[in-house]
Structures are given as C-alpha cells and as structure tokens.
Short mmCIF file of C-alpha atoms in Angstrom, two decimals:
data_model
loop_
_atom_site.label_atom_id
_atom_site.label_comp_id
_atom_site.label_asym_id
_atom_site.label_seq_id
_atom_site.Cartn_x
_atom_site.Cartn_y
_atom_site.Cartn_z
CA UNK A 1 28.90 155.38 77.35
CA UNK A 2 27.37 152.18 76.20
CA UNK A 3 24.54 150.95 78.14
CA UNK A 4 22.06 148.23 78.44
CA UNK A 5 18.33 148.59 79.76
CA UNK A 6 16.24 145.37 80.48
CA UNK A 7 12.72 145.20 81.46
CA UNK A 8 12.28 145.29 85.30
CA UNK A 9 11.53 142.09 87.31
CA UNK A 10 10.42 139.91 88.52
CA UNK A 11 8.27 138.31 85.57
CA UNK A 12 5.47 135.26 86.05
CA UNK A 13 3.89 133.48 84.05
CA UNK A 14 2.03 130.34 83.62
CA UNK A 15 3.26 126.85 81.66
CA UNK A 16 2.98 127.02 78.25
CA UNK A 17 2.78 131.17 77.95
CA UNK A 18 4.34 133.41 75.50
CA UNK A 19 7.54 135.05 76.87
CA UNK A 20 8.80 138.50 75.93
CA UNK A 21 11.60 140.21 77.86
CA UNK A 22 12.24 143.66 76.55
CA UNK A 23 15.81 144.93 75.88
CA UNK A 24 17.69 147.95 74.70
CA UNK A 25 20.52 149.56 74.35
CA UNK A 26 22.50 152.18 73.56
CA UNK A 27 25.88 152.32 71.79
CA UNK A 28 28.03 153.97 69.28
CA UNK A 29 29.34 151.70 66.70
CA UNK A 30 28.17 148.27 66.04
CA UNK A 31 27.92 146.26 69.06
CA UNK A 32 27.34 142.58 69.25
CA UNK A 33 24.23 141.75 71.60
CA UNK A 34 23.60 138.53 73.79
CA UNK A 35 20.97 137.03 76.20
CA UNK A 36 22.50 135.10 78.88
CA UNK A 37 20.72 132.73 81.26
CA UNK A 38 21.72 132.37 85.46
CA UNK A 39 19.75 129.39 86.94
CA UNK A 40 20.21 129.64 90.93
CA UNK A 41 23.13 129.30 92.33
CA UNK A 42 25.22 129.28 89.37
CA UNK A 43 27.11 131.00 86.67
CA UNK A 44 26.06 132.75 83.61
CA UNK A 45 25.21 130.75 80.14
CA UNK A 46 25.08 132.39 76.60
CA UNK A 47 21.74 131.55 75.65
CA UNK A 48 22.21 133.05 72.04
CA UNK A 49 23.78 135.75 70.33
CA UNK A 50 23.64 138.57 67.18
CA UNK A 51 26.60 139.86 65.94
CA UNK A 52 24.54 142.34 63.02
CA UNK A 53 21.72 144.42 62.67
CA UNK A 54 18.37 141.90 61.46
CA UNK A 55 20.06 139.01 62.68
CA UNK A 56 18.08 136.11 64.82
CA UNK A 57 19.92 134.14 67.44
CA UNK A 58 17.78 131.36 68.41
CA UNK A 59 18.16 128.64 71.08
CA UNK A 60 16.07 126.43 73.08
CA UNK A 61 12.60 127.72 72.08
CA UNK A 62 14.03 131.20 72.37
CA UNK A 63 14.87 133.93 69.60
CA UNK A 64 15.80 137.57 69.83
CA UNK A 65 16.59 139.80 66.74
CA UNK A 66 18.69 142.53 66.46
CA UNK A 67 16.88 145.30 65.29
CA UNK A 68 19.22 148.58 64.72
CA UNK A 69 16.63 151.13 63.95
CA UNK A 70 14.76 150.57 67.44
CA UNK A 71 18.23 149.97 69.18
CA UNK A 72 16.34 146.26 70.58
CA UNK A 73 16.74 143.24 71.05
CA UNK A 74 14.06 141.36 72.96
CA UNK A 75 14.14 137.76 73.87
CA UNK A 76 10.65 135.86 72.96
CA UNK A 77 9.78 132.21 73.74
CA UNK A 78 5.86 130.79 72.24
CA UNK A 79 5.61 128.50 75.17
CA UNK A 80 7.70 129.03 78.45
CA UNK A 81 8.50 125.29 80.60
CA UNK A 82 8.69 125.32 84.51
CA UNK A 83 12.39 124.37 83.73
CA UNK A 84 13.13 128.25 82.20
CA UNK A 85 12.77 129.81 85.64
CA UNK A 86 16.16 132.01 85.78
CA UNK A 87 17.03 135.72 85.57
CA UNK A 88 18.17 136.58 82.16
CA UNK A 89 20.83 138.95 81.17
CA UNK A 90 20.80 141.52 77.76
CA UNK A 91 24.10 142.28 76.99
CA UNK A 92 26.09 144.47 74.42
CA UNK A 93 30.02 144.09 73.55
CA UNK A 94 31.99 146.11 70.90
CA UNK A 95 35.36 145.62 69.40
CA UNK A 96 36.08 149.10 69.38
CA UNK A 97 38.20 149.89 72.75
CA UNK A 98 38.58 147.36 75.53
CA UNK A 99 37.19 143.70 74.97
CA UNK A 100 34.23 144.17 77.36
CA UNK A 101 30.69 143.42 78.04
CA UNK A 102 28.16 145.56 79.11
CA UNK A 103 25.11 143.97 80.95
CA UNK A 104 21.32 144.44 81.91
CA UNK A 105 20.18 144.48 85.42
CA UNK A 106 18.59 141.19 85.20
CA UNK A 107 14.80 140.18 85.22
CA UNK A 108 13.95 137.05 87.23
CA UNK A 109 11.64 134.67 85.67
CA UNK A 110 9.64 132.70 87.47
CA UNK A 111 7.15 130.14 85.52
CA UNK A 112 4.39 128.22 87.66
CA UNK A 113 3.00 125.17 86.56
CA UNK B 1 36.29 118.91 78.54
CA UNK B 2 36.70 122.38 78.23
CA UNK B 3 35.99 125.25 80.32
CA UNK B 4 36.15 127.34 83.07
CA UNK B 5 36.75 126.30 86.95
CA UNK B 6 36.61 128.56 89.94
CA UNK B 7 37.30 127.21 93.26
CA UNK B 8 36.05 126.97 95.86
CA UNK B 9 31.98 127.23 95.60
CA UNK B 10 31.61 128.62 99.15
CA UNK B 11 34.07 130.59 101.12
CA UNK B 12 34.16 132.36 104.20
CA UNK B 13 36.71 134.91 105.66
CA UNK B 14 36.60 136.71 108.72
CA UNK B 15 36.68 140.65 108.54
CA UNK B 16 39.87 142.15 107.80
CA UNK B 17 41.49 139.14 105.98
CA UNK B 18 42.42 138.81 102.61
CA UNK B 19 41.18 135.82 100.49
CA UNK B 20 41.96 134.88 96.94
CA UNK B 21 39.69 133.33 94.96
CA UNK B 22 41.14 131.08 91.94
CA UNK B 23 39.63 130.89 88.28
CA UNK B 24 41.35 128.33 85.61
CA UNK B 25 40.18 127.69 81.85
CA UNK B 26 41.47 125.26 79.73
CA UNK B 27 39.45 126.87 76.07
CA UNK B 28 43.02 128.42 75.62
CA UNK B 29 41.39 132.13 75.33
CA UNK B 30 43.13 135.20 76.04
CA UNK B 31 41.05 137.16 77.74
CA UNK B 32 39.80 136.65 81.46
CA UNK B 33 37.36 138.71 83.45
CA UNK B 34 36.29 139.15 87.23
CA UNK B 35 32.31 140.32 87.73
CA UNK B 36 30.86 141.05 91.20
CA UNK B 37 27.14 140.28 91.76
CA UNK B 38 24.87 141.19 94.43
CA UNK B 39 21.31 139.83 95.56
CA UNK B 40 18.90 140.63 92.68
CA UNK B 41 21.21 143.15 91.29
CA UNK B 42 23.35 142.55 87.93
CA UNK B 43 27.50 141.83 87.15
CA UNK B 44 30.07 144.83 87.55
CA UNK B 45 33.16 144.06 86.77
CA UNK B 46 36.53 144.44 89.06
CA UNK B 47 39.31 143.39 86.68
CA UNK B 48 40.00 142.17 83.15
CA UNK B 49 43.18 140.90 81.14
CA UNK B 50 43.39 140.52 77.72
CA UNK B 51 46.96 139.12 77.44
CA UNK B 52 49.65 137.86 79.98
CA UNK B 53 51.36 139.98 82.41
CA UNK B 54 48.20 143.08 81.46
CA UNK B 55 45.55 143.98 83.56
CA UNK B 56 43.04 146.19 83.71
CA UNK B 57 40.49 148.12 86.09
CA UNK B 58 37.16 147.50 85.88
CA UNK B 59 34.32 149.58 87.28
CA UNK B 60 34.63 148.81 91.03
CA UNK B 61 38.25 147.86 91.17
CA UNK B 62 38.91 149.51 94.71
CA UNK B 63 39.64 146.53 97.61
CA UNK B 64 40.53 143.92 94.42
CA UNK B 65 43.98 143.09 92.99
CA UNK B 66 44.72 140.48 90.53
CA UNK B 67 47.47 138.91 88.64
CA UNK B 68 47.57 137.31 85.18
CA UNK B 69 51.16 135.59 85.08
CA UNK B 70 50.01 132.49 83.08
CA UNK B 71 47.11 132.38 80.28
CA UNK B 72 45.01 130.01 81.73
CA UNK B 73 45.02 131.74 85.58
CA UNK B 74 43.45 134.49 86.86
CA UNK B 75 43.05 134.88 90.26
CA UNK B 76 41.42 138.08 92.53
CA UNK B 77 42.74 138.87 95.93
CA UNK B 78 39.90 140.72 98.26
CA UNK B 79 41.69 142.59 100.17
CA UNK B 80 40.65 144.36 103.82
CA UNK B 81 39.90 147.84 101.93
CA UNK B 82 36.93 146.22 100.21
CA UNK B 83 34.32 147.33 102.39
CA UNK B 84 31.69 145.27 101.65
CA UNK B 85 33.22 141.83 100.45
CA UNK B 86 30.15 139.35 100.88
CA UNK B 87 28.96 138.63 97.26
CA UNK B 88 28.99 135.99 94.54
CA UNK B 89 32.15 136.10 92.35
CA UNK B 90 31.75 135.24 88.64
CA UNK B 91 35.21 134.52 86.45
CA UNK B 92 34.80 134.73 82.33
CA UNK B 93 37.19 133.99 79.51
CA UNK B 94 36.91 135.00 75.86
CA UNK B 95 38.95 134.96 72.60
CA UNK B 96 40.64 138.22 72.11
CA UNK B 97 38.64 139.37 68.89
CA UNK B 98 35.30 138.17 69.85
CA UNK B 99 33.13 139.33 72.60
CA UNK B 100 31.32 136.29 73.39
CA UNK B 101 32.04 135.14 77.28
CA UNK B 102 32.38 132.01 79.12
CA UNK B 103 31.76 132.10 82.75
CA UNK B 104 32.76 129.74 85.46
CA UNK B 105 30.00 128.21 88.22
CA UNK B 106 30.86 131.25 90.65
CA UNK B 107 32.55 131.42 94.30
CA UNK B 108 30.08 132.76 96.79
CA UNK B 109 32.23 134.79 99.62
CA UNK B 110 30.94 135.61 102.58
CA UNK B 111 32.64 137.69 105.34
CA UNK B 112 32.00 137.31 108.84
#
C-alpha cells in the first residue's frame, strides 16, 4: 500500500541554519504530496503542497519539490527562526480509491537561539 | 471566517463511559475525517465520510462510531471498547476531488 517515510526525530539546530527534512514515499499512481506543520498543542497546518512530478511548493522560507524519479520530496529552509520549532508531517494523497491521506511519523524540530 | 471547530479543547471521562467529541466546518466541503494521535507518534485515522449519510472505517476504527447526518457535522463517539482512549483527537475536512486537508485545533481526551 501507499506509504510515507520521514526522517527520524528529533532535529536541532541553531538560528539562522539550513533545514532539510528528508521524505519519501511510495505509491502507485500519481499521488499529490504535502508538508504539514503541528506547533504544540494544536492542530495540523498545510505548510505547502505538489500536486506533479518537478513541481515546488514554497511557503514561509520553505520549499520542497516533487521529484518522481527518487520518489522525494524533502522540505528545505536557508535559514530556520526560533519561531519554526514544530514537528512536521510528509504526506501523500491519491485520487484513485478513497479520498485519503497518508502521513509520516513526524520529526520534531526544535531550533535554539 | 471559515473553518473548522472541534469542541471542547480538553476533556475528561472516567473509564467505561462513552464521550463524543464534536467537529463543525463551515468551508462547505464534503469530506470529513477523524485522526488519532499519540505522544511523539503520527495521525491514524478512525473514520472518514465523503458524503452525507456514508461512512467509512479507517485504520483503527475498533471502540469509535460516528455519524455524518448533516454536511457540516461530524462527530466520534469513544465508546468503552476502546481500550486505550487517552489521546489527542484531530477532525479534517476536504473537497471531494482534492486531497488537500483542513484540520481543526484538536480535543485532547483523557480517561481517568
């Protein structure tokens, strides 16, 4: 079945460091792929999205791009804030079958001034 | 605005009760989800409806039961045969042909 596999937690890193969390997947078809964010305490937000192979979704600093041939999709940031401390979510959805969404484990992020 | 409201934040049950937990959106989308998540682990998912009246069983549906009798509600009943209820509750909505999801702030249950 579809899967998603997400680097392993938890990640630190000093202010103003580049960020890479590593993310892939398996699927058949042509899933869509999404990083969410979860600050503590709260709910999940779609921090951006690809929808086809060599797209870039970009938000906030961040950018991840669908790459088909290595079956990735890594989130990158040049220069992480205090304020991006979360656990980030990889996730894969396909049309074909049920409307669902298929998520990483998480990796908590934890940035130190 | 628009968007997705689960009530309340913070509940607590004694063992062997059941509890519902309530989820509203107003983005007028048709399908509605119910994710469990545990302490540093990621979402599974318990239910999902993708029209009125239709549900479906997630991956850890056993001790759950929901209904879906208007678009905008979905709410999950935790029954007594969950064995382990204490968790955070996350509620999602989505259009029907797109996969993005919208998630509500959570209900954390805990079970004394």
């Amino acid at each position: 079945g579809d899967s998603v596999t997400q680097m392993e937690g938890p990640v630190t890193l000093s202010e103003e460091a580049f960020l890479t969390i590593n993310c892939t997947y398996t699927a058949t078809g042509y899933p869509s792929l999404f990083w969410y964010v979860q600050y503590p305490g709260e709910g999940l937000q779609l921090l951006l999205k690809a929808t086809k192979a060599d797209d870039k979704g970009s938000n906030k600093g961040f950018e991840a791009t669908y790459r088909k041939e290595t079956t990735s999709f890594h989130l990158e940031k040049g220069s992480v804030q205090v304020s991006d401390s979360a656990v980030y979510f990889c996730a894969l959805g396909t049309i074909q079958g049920a409307q669902k969404l298929v998520f990483g484990q998480g990796t908590r992020l934890t940035i130190n001034p | 605005d628009g968007g997705i409201t689960q009530s309340p934040k913070y509940l607590f049950r004694k063992e062997g009760q059941n509890v519902t937990l309530s989820c509203e959106q107003n983005l007028n989308h048709d399908a509605m989800y119910w994710y469990r998540q545990d302490p540093g682990q990621g979402l599974r998912l318990i239910y999902y409806s993708q029209i009125v009246n239709d549900f479906q069983k997630g991956d850890i549906a056993e001790g759950y039961s929901v209904s879906r009798e208007k678009k905008e509600s979905f709410p999950l009943t935790v029954t007594s045969a969950q064995k382990n209820p204490t968790a955070f509750y996350l509620c999602a909505s989505s259009m029907y042909i797109y996969n993005e999801q919208f998630f509500g702030p959570g209900t954390r249950l805990t079970v004394l």
